[in-house]
mmCIF file of C-alpha atoms and ligand atoms in Angstrom:
data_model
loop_
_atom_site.group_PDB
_atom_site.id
_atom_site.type_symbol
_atom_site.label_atom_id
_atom_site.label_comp_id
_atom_site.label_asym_id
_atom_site.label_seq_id
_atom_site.Cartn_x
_atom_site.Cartn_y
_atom_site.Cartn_z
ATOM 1 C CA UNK X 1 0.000 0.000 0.000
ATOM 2 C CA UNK X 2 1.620 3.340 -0.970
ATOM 3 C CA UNK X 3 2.485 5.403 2.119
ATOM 4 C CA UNK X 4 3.036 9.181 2.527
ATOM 5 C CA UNK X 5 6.078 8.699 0.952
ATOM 6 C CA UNK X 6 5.314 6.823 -1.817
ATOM 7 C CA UNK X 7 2.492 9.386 -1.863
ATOM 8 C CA UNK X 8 4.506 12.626 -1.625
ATOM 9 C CA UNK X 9 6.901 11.018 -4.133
ATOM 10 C CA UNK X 10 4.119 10.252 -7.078
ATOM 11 C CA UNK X 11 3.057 14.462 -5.538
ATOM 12 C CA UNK X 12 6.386 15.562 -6.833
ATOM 13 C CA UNK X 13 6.259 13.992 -10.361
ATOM 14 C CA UNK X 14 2.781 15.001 -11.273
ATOM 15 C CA UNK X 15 3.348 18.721 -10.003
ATOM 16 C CA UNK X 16 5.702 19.606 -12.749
ATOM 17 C CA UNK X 17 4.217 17.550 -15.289
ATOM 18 C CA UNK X 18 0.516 19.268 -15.079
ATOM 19 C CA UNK X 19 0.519 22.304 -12.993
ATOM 20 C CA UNK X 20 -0.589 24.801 -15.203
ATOM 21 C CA UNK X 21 -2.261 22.971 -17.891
ATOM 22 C CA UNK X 22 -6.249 22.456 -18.546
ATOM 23 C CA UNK X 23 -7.956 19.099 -18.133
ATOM 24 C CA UNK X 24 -9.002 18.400 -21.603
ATOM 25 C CA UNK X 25 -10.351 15.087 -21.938
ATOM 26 C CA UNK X 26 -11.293 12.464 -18.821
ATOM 27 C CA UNK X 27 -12.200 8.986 -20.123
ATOM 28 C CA UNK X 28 -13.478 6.931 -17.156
ATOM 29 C CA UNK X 29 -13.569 3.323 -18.409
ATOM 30 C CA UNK X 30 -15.999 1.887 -15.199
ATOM 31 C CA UNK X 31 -18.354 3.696 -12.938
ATOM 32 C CA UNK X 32 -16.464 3.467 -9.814
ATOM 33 C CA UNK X 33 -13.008 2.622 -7.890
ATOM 34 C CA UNK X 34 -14.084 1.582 -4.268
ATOM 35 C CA UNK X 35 -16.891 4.305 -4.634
ATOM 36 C CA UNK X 36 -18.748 5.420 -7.660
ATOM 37 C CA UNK X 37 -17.075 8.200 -8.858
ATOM 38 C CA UNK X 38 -19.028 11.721 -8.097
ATOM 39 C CA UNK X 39 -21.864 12.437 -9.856
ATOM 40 C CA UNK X 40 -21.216 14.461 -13.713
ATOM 41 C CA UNK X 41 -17.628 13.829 -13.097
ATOM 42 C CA UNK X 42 -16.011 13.907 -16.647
ATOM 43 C CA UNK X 43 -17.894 17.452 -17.406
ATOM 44 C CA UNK X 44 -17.292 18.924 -14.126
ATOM 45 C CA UNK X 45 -13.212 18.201 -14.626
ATOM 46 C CA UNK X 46 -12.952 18.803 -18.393
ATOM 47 C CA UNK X 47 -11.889 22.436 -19.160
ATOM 48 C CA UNK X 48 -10.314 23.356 -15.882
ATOM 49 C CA UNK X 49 -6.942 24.243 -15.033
ATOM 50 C CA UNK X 50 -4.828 22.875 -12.906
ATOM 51 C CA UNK X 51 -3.699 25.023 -10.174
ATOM 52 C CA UNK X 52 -1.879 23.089 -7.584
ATOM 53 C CA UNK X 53 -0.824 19.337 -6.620
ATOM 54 C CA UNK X 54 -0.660 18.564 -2.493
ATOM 55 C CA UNK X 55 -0.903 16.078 -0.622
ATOM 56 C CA UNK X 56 -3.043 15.976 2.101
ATOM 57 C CA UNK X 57 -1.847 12.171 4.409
ATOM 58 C CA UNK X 58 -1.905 10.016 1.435
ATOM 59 C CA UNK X 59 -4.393 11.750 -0.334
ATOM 60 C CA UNK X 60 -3.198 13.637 -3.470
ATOM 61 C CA UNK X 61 -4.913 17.191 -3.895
ATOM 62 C CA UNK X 62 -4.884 18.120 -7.568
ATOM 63 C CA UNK X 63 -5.959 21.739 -7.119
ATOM 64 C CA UNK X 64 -8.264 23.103 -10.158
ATOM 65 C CA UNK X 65 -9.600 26.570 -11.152
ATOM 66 C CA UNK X 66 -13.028 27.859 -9.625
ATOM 67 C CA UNK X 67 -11.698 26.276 -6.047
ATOM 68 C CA UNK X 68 -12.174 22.782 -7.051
ATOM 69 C CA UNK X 69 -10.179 20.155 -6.124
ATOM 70 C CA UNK X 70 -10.063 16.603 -7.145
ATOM 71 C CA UNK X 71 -9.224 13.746 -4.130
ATOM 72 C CA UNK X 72 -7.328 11.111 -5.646
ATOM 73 C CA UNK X 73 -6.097 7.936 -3.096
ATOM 74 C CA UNK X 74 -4.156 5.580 -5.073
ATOM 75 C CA UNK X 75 -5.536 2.470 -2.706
ATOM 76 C CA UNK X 76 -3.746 -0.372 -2.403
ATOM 77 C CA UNK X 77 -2.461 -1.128 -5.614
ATOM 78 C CA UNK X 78 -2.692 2.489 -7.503
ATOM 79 C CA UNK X 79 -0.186 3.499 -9.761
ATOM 80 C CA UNK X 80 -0.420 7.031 -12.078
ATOM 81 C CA UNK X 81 1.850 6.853 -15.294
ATOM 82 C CA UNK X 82 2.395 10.238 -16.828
ATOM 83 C CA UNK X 83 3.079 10.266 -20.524
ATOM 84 C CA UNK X 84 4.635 13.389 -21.702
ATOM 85 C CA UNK X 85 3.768 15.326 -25.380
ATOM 86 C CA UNK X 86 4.435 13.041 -28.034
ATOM 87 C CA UNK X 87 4.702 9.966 -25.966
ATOM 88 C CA UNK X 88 2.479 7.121 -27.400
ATOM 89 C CA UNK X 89 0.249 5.693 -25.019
ATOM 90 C CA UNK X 90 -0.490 2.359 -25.711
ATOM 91 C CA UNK X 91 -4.134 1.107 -25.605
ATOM 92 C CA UNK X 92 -5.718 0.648 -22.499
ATOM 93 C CA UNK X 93 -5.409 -2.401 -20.648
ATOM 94 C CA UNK X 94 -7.637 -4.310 -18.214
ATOM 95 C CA UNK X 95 -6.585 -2.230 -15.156
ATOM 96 C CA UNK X 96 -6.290 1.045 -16.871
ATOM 97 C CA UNK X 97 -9.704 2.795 -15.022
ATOM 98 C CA UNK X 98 -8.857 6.656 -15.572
ATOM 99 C CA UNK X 99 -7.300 8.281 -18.389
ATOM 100 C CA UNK X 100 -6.941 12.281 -18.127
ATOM 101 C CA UNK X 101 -5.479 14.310 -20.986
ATOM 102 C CA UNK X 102 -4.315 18.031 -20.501
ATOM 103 C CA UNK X 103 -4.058 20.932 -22.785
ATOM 104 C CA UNK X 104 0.174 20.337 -22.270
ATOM 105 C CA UNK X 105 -0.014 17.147 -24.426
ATOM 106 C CA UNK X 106 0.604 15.212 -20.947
ATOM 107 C CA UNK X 107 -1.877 12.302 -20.361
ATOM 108 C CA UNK X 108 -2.233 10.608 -17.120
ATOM 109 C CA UNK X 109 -2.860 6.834 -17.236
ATOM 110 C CA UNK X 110 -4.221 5.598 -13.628
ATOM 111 C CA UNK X 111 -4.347 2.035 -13.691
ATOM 112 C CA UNK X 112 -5.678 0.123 -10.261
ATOM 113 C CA UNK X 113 -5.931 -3.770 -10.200
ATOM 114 C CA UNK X 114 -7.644 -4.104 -6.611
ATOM 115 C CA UNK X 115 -9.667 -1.054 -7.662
ATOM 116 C CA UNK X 116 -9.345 0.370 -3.759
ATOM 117 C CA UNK X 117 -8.129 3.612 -5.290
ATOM 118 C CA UNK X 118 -10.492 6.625 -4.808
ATOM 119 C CA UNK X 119 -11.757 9.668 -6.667
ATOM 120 C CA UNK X 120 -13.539 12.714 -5.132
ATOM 121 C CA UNK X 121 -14.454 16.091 -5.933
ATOM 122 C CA UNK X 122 -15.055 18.721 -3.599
ATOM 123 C CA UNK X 123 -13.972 22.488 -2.248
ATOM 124 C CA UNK X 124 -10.155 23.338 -2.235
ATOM 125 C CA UNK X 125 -10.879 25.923 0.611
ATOM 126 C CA UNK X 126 -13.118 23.706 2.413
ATOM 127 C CA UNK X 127 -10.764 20.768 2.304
ATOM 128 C CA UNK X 128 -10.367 20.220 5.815
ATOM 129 C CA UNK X 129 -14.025 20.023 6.776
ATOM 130 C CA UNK X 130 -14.301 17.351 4.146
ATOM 131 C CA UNK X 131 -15.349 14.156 5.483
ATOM 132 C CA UNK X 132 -11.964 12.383 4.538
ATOM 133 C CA UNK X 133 -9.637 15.070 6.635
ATOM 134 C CA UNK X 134 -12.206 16.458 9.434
ATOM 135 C CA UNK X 135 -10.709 13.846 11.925
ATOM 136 C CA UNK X 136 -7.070 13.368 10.889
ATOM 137 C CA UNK X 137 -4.072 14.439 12.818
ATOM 138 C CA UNK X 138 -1.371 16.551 11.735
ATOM 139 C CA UNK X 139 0.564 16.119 8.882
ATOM 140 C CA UNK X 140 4.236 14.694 10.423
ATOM 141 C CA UNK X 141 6.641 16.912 8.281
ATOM 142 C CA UNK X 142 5.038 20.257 8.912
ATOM 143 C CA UNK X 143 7.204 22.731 11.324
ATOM 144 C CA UNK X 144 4.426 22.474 14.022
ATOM 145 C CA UNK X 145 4.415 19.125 14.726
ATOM 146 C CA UNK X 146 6.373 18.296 17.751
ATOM 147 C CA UNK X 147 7.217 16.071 20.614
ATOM 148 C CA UNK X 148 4.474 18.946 22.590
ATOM 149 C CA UNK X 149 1.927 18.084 20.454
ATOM 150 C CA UNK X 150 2.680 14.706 20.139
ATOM 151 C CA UNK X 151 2.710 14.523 23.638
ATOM 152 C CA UNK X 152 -1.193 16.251 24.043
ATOM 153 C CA UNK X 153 -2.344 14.337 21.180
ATOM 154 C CA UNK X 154 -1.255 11.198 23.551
ATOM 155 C CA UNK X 155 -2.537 12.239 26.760
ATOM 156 C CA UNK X 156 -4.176 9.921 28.422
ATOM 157 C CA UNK X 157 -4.287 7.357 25.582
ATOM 158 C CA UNK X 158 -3.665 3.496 27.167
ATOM 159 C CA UNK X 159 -3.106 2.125 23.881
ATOM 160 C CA UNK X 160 0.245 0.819 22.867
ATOM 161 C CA UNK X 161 2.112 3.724 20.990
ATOM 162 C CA UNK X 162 2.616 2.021 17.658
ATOM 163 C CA UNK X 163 -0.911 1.545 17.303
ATOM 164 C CA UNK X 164 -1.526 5.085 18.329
ATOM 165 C CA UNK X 165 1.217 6.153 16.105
ATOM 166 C CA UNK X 166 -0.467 4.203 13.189
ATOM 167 C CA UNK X 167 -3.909 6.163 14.129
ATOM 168 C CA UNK X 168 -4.434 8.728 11.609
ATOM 169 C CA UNK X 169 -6.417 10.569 13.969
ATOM 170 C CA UNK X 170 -3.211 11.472 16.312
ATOM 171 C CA UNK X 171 -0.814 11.922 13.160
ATOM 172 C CA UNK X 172 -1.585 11.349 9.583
ATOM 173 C CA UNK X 173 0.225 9.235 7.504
ATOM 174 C CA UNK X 174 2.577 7.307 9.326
ATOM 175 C CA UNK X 175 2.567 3.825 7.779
ATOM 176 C CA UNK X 176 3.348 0.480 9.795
ATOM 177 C CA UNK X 177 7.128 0.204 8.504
ATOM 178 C CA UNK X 178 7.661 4.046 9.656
ATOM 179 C CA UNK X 179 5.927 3.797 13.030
ATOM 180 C CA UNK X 180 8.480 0.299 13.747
ATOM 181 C CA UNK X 181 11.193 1.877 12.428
ATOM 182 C CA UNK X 182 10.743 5.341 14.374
ATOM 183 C CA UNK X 183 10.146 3.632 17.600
ATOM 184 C CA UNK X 184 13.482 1.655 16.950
ATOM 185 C CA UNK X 185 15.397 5.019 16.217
ATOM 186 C CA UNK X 186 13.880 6.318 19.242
ATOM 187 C CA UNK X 187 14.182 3.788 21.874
ATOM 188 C CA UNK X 188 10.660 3.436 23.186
ATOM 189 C CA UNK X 189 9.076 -0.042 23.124
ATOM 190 C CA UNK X 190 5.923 -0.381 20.583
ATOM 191 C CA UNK X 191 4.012 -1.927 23.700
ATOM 192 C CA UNK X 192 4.601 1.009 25.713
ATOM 193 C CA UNK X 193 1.243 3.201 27.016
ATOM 194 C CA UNK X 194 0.783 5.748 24.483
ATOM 195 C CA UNK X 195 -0.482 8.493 27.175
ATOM 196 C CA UNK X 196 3.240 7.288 29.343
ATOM 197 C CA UNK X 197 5.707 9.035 27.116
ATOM 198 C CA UNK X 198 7.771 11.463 28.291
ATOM 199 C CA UNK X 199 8.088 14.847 26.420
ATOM 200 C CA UNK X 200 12.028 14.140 25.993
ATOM 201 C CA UNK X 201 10.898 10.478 24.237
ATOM 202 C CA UNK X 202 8.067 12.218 22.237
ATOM 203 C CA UNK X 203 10.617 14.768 20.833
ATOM 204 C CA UNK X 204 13.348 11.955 19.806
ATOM 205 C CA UNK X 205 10.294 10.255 18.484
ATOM 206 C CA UNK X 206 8.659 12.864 16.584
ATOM 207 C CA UNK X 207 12.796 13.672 14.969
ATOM 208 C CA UNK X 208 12.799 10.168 14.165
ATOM 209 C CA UNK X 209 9.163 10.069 12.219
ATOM 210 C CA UNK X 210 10.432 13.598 10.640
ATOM 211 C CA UNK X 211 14.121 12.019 9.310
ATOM 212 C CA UNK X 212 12.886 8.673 8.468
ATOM 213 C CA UNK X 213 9.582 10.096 6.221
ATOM 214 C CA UNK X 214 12.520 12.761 4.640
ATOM 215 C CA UNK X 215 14.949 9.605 3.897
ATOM 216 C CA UNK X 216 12.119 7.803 2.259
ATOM 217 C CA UNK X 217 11.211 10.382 -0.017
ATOM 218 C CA UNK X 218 14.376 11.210 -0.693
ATOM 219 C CA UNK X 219 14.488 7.403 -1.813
ATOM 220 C CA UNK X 220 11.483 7.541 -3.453
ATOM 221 C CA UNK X 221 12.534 10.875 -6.011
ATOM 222 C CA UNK X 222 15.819 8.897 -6.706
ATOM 223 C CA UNK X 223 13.495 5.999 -7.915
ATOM 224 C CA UNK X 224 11.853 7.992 -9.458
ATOM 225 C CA UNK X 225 14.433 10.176 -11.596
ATOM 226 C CA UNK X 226 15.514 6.697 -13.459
ATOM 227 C CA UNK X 227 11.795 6.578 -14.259
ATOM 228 C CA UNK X 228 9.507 8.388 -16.603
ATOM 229 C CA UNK X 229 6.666 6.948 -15.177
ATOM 230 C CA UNK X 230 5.287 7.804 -11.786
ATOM 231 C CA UNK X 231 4.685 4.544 -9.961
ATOM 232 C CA UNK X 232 2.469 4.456 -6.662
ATOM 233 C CA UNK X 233 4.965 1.463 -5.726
ATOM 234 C CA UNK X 234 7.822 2.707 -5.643
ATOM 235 C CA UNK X 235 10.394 4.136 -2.756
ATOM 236 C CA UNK X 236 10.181 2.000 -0.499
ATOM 237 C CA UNK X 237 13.681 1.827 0.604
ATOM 238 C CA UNK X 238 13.825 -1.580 1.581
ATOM 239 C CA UNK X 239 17.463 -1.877 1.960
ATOM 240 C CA UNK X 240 18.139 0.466 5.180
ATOM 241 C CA UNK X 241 15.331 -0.802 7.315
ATOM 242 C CA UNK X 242 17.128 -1.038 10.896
ATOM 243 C CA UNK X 243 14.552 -3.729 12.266
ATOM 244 C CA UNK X 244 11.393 -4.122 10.185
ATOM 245 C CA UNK X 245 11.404 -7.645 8.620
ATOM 246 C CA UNK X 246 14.266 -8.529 10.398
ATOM 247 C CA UNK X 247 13.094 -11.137 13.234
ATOM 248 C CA UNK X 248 16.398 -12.686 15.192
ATOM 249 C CA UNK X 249 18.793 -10.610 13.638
ATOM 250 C CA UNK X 250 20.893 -8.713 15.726
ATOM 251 C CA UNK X 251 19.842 -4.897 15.625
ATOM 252 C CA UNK X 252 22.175 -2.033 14.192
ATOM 253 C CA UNK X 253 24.222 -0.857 16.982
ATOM 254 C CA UNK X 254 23.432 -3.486 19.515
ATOM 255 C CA UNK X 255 25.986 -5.807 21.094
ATOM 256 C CA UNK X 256 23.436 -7.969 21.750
ATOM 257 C CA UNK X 257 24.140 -11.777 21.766
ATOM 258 C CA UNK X 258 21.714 -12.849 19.280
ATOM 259 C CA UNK X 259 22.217 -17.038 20.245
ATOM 260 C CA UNK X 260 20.998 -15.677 23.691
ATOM 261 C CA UNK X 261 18.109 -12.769 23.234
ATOM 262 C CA UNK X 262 17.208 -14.287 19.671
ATOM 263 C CA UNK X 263 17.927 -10.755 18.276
ATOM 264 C CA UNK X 264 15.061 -8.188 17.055
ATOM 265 C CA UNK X 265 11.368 -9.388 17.681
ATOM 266 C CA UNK X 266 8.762 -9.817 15.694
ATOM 267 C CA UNK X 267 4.681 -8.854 17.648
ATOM 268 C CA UNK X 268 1.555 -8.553 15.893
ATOM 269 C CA UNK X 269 0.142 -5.500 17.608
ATOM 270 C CA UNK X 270 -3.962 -4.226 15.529
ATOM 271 C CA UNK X 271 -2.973 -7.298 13.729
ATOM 272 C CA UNK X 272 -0.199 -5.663 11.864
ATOM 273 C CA UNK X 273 4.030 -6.936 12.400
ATOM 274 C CA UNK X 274 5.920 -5.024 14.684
ATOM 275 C CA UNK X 275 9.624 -5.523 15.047
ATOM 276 C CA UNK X 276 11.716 -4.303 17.897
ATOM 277 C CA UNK X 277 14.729 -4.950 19.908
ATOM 278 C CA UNK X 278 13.359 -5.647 23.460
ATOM 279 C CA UNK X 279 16.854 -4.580 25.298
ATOM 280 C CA UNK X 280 16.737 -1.167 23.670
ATOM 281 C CA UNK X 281 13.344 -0.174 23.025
ATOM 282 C CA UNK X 282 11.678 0.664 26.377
HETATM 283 ZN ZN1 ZN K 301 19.244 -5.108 20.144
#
């Protein structure tokens, strides 16, 4: 499932690519993704520019003249490919649900196999009222999230901090890989009582969430430079996970005798993995 940032990362190659340009042709090949798609859609998009693409959690924001805005969740299985002018696109194939073409000579293919992708329409200024955002936390990389706010946002919670941390209602966007790895980075156990962290552990945690959501981005636009496509799967960056997927290895840093302590552990916590190193993460 594409996280905020695999999210942020498919963000940063559509921006450039249609910013600017008008919507001049939708072709919707089905009725609906996991919803029908709103009501008149095809008319209500076609002739408007685009204005702006954010990213609100993993929702991408394409932002459209007359204060529209179109809510686009790539799902589970989502991808966008962006074909520039004079690219051929090739015909349509059984997963291609969404084609949008744009005065630029850019078309956007948006292909979805599990079809738990999701288009909206609504009002840019009125975003946050929308029934998608109205209860979500913060976004993590913004200046005013902190180990304060973290802290309120956790007070008096008895749930085990990764499953608040996973709880888009306390912070948006922070997938079950990042909220493991965070915790690792920061010390704190994922079993600890969410309202029981210290403001000290909240601000190493909320650095953590900050660096490791920057790294994976970063990660995710050097994917994506060898690429001309933008791919909702890629950026993971699989290869500098400290401890997720990594049951009885020995954790980076750690002298620990792995024959002995049987290394980093693996928990299902909301029925999701968790992996931790029980000697270092209290
Ligand atoms: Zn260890």
């Amino acid at each position: 499932m594409p996280e905020l940032p695999e999210v942020e990362t498919v963000r940063r190659g559509l921006a450039p690519a249609i910013t600017g340009a008008k919507i001049t042709r939708v072709l919707l090949r089905r009725k609906n993704l996991r919803k029908p798609f709103p009501r008149a859609m095809k008319k209500r998009l076609e002739g408007l520019e685009v204005l702006s693409v954010s990213r609100r959690a993993k929702y991408l924001l394409v932002g459209l003249a007359g204060d529209n805005v179109l809510i686009w969740h790539l799902g589970m299985s989502g991808q966008v490919r962006i074909y520039k002018k004079g690219e051929k696109v090739p015909p349509p194939e059984k997963h291609d649900h969404v084609q949008i073409d744009l005065s630029n000579g850019v078309v956007l293919v948006y292909t979805d196999p599990r079809r738990f992708g999701l288009m909206d329409l609504a009002v840019l200024s009125d975003i946050e009222n929308h029934p998608l955002f109205k209860n979500i936390g913060p976004e993590p990389l913004v200046r005013g999230f902190t180990g304060a706010v973290l802290v309120k946002r956790l007070k008096g919670r008895k749930t085990e901090i990764k499953l608040a941390l996973m709880d888009q209602k306390i912070v948006a966007g922070v997938g079950n890989i990042y909220a493991s790895e965070a915790l690792f980075k920061a010390s704190i156990s994922p079993k600890r009582r969410a309202g029981t962290i210290s403001l000290a552990k909240a601000n190493a945690l909320v650095r953590e969430i900050k660096a490791i959501l920057k790294r994976a981005i970063k990660a995710g636009g050097s994917t994506l430079k060898d690429h001309r496509t933008t791919d909702g799967g890629l950026g993971y960056f699989q290869h500098s996970f400290a401890v997720y997927d990594k049951e009885g290895e020995p954790c980076p840093g750690c002298d620990c005798n792995v024959g002995r302590t049987g290394g980093i552990k693996r928990i299902v916590q909301g029925g999701r993995a968790t992996f931790y190193c029980p000697r270092r993460q209290r």
